[in-house]
Amino acid sequence: MDVFKLADEWLKVDRIPDSQAGSQQVNRRTGIAARIKYSLPQFPPLTSNKESNAGKGIKFGTAGLRARAEAGFSRMNCLTVIQTSQGLAQHILDTKADSAGASIVVGFDGRRDSRRFAEKAAAAFIAYGFDVIWFDDFVHTPLVPFAVRTKGAAAGIMITASHNPKDDNGYKVYGPNGCQINTPEDEAIASSILRNLVPKIWEEPVLKDYRIDMMSKYFVSLKASVNVATFPRFVYTPMHGVGLPYIYGALEAIMDPRVSTAAETLIVVPSQAAPDPDFPTVAYPNPEEDGALDLAKSQASSLGVDLIIANDPDADRLAVAQRVESRWHQFKGDEIGTLLGYFLFQSIRDGSQRPVMLTSAVSSEMLAAIGKSEGFDVEETLTGFKWIGNRALQLGDQAIYGYEEALGYMLPDIVHDKDGVAAALTLLKACSTWKKLPFEVMQELYAHHGYFDTANTYFKTPDAQTTMQTFETIRADPFAVARSLGGSTTCRVRDLVGGTDTGMDDGKATLPSSPENLVITLWLSGHASLFEGARCTIRASGTEPKIKCKLF
């Protein structure tokens, strides 16, 4: 491959000096050619040919974009952000009636270059005739879909890589319904991007700031849903992210200052309080990772506080820990998901219709067991809030809640996406209502409905091809997986790659299937099994190079 030809291609379209070669060499062409030589996957040919671009350029999917932030056609940078925004803008103009002059919501988090990427996106939308509802400071991701729905926007984008490693960034897209886009719209947008690759504009526009107005409306919406005078005292960490002003502002809006104040209730971990793109105190900015809550636990222990609330850096996920006697119990996502669902059912005032809660295909069955006993339905969807949120919209008022085990919880009265702040406030309200902390209530639920446990792990993969090969091996002999688990057998296999389910009369899976739905579930059985009645799900992460495995 001619690296100088690729360098010339890049230099034709990229106008950001500090991204062009990642070096201070006078001869930029030589510098970028040298970089390409050692980083060929970052510099595939810029082409409108879908076949030659597949697997090489940055891939636009239902999660939008997510990649390392650096120069290259397969990376997150100003050029790929502009190209993506132009393609999205043209797609909206081509497919949505009366979209000319419509608005696009644009937000960004505290990662390096997030603001600059957001400014480039806004400039591209304006060049295509859209108004921009701009947030001129860091926002938590749920504020974007909230603003889309509140302002009646044609779409929303959020520049964030959530809890990915520090060198990553991303571009998340919401449709006019306030939900993440889903298939096949992602494919149509990807095609539109390839037809709009030449940048029309590079200059940043002067924009009106809607952030304070939207934050105020968001807090009003939260107060209508979570209206209580006081909350239990807790230690909070935003994990070097943007969550603090949102959870603190929500507390101030909701609490009765005559009873208690936000300053008395929330104790922030000072070294993790402000946005910091280097995430210096954690190995990974993901509250699920071992050690991520160590500083919060240390501070809570020293102050005699029994509850920890944590958000990931863009505050759309919630993690919770509680001190139980002399140890800390960090709740699994399924435990918090079950507790929130149980509390929301208890809070229902209108009994005119049977409520529905939504969980993903890799979530625990405990909430469904409670529903059978208490009187609500639980419906399973594919993994991801593009599925949970859109299904909730279809169900309307009947859908009161949704969650997935990866610390994501949806309150559809607020947004049709996961919201770590709304979930935190709802859990705190539950504690105030129960007059108990979550661990005690969880034990009561176990005693009444049976003990449900989960075991999770993941494996990092070097590339998409390795992930595909791994799944092909598993699909060829799923029983080998079962045999490796305590000598169990498999009584049912659901393969969402091929759309098959041996547990159905017609052999077809009821959940959507496609070659990209890399999810295989095994129902385990056999007298020798240590996992009688358990399920094992193996799936590819939608946002990281990982294969995730779960027993439940």
JSON list of C-alpha atoms in Angstrom, two decimals, residues 111 161-167 238-241 272 276-289 292 311-315 317 544:
[
{"chain": "A", "resi": 111, "resn": "ARG", "atom": "CA", "xyz": [-13.20, 14.15, 27.48]},
{"chain": "A", "resi": 161, "resn": "ALA", "atom": "CA", "xyz": [-17.21, 7.68, 24.92]},
{"chain": "A", "resi": 162, "resn": "SER", "atom": "CA", "xyz": [-19.00, 7.05, 28.23]},
{"chain": "A", "resi": 163, "resn": "HIS", "atom": "CA", "xyz": [-16.77, 4.82, 30.38]},
{"chain": "A", "resi": 164, "resn": "ASN", "atom": "CA", "xyz": [-14.32, 3.78, 27.66]},
{"chain": "A", "resi": 165, "resn": "PRO", "atom": "CA", "xyz": [-10.55, 4.25, 28.16]},
{"chain": "A", "resi": 166, "resn": "LYS", "atom": "CA", "xyz": [-9.29, 7.84, 28.26]},
{"chain": "A", "resi": 167, "resn": "ASP", "atom": "CA", "xyz": [-7.95, 7.95, 24.70]},
{"chain": "A", "resi": 238, "resn": "PRO", "atom": "CA", "xyz": [-18.80, 11.24, 39.31]},
{"chain": "A", "resi": 239, "resn": "MET", "atom": "CA", "xyz": [-15.64, 9.26, 38.35]},
{"chain": "A", "resi": 240, "resn": "HIS", "atom": "CA", "xyz": [-13.85, 12.35, 36.98]},
{"chain": "A", "resi": 241, "resn": "GLY", "atom": "CA", "xyz": [-16.92, 12.98, 34.83]},
{"chain": "A", "resi": 272, "resn": "GLN", "atom": "CA", "xyz": [-12.85, 12.77, 41.48]},
{"chain": "A", "resi": 276, "resn": "ASP", "atom": "CA", "xyz": [-10.66, 15.30, 34.05]},
{"chain": "A", "resi": 277, "resn": "PRO", "atom": "CA", "xyz": [-10.02, 13.59, 30.69]},
{"chain": "A", "resi": 278, "resn": "ASP", "atom": "CA", "xyz": [-7.02, 11.72, 32.12]},
{"chain": "A", "resi": 279, "resn": "PHE", "atom": "CA", "xyz": [-9.11, 9.93, 34.81]},
{"chain": "A", "resi": 280, "resn": "PRO", "atom": "CA", "xyz": [-5.98, 9.98, 37.02]},
{"chain": "A", "resi": 281, "resn": "THR", "atom": "CA", "xyz": [-7.26, 8.07, 40.07]},
{"chain": "A", "resi": 282, "resn": "VAL", "atom": "CA", "xyz": [-8.74, 5.02, 38.30]},
{"chain": "A", "resi": 283, "resn": "ALA", "atom": "CA", "xyz": [-7.32, 2.42, 35.94]},
{"chain": "A", "resi": 284, "resn": "TYR", "atom": "CA", "xyz": [-10.54, 2.54, 33.92]},
{"chain": "A", "resi": 285, "resn": "PRO", "atom": "CA", "xyz": [-13.33, 5.13, 34.36]},
{"chain": "A", "resi": 286, "resn": "ASN", "atom": "CA", "xyz": [-15.95, 2.40, 34.70]},
{"chain": "A", "resi": 287, "resn": "PRO", "atom": "CA", "xyz": [-17.66, 1.94, 38.08]},
{"chain": "A", "resi": 288, "resn": "GLU", "atom": "CA", "xyz": [-18.07, -1.78, 37.30]},
{"chain": "A", "resi": 289, "resn": "GLU", "atom": "CA", "xyz": [-14.30, -2.32, 37.32]},
{"chain": "A", "resi": 292, "resn": "ALA", "atom": "CA", "xyz": [-13.06, 2.00, 40.77]},
{"chain": "A", "resi": 311, "resn": "ASN", "atom": "CA", "xyz": [-21.96, 7.62, 38.06]},
{"chain": "A", "resi": 312, "resn": "ASP", "atom": "CA", "xyz": [-19.77, 6.84, 35.08]},
{"chain": "A", "resi": 313, "resn": "PRO", "atom": "CA", "xyz": [-18.09, 9.84, 33.36]},
{"chain": "A", "resi": 314, "resn": "ASP", "atom": "CA", "xyz": [-21.13, 10.82, 31.24]},
{"chain": "A", "resi": 315, "resn": "ALA", "atom": "CA", "xyz": [-23.54, 10.00, 34.11]},
{"chain": "A", "resi": 317, "resn": "ARG", "atom": "CA", "xyz": [-24.98, 4.71, 34.44]},
{"chain": "A", "resi": 544, "resn": "GLU", "atom": "CA", "xyz": [-15.85, -1.98, 23.22]}
]
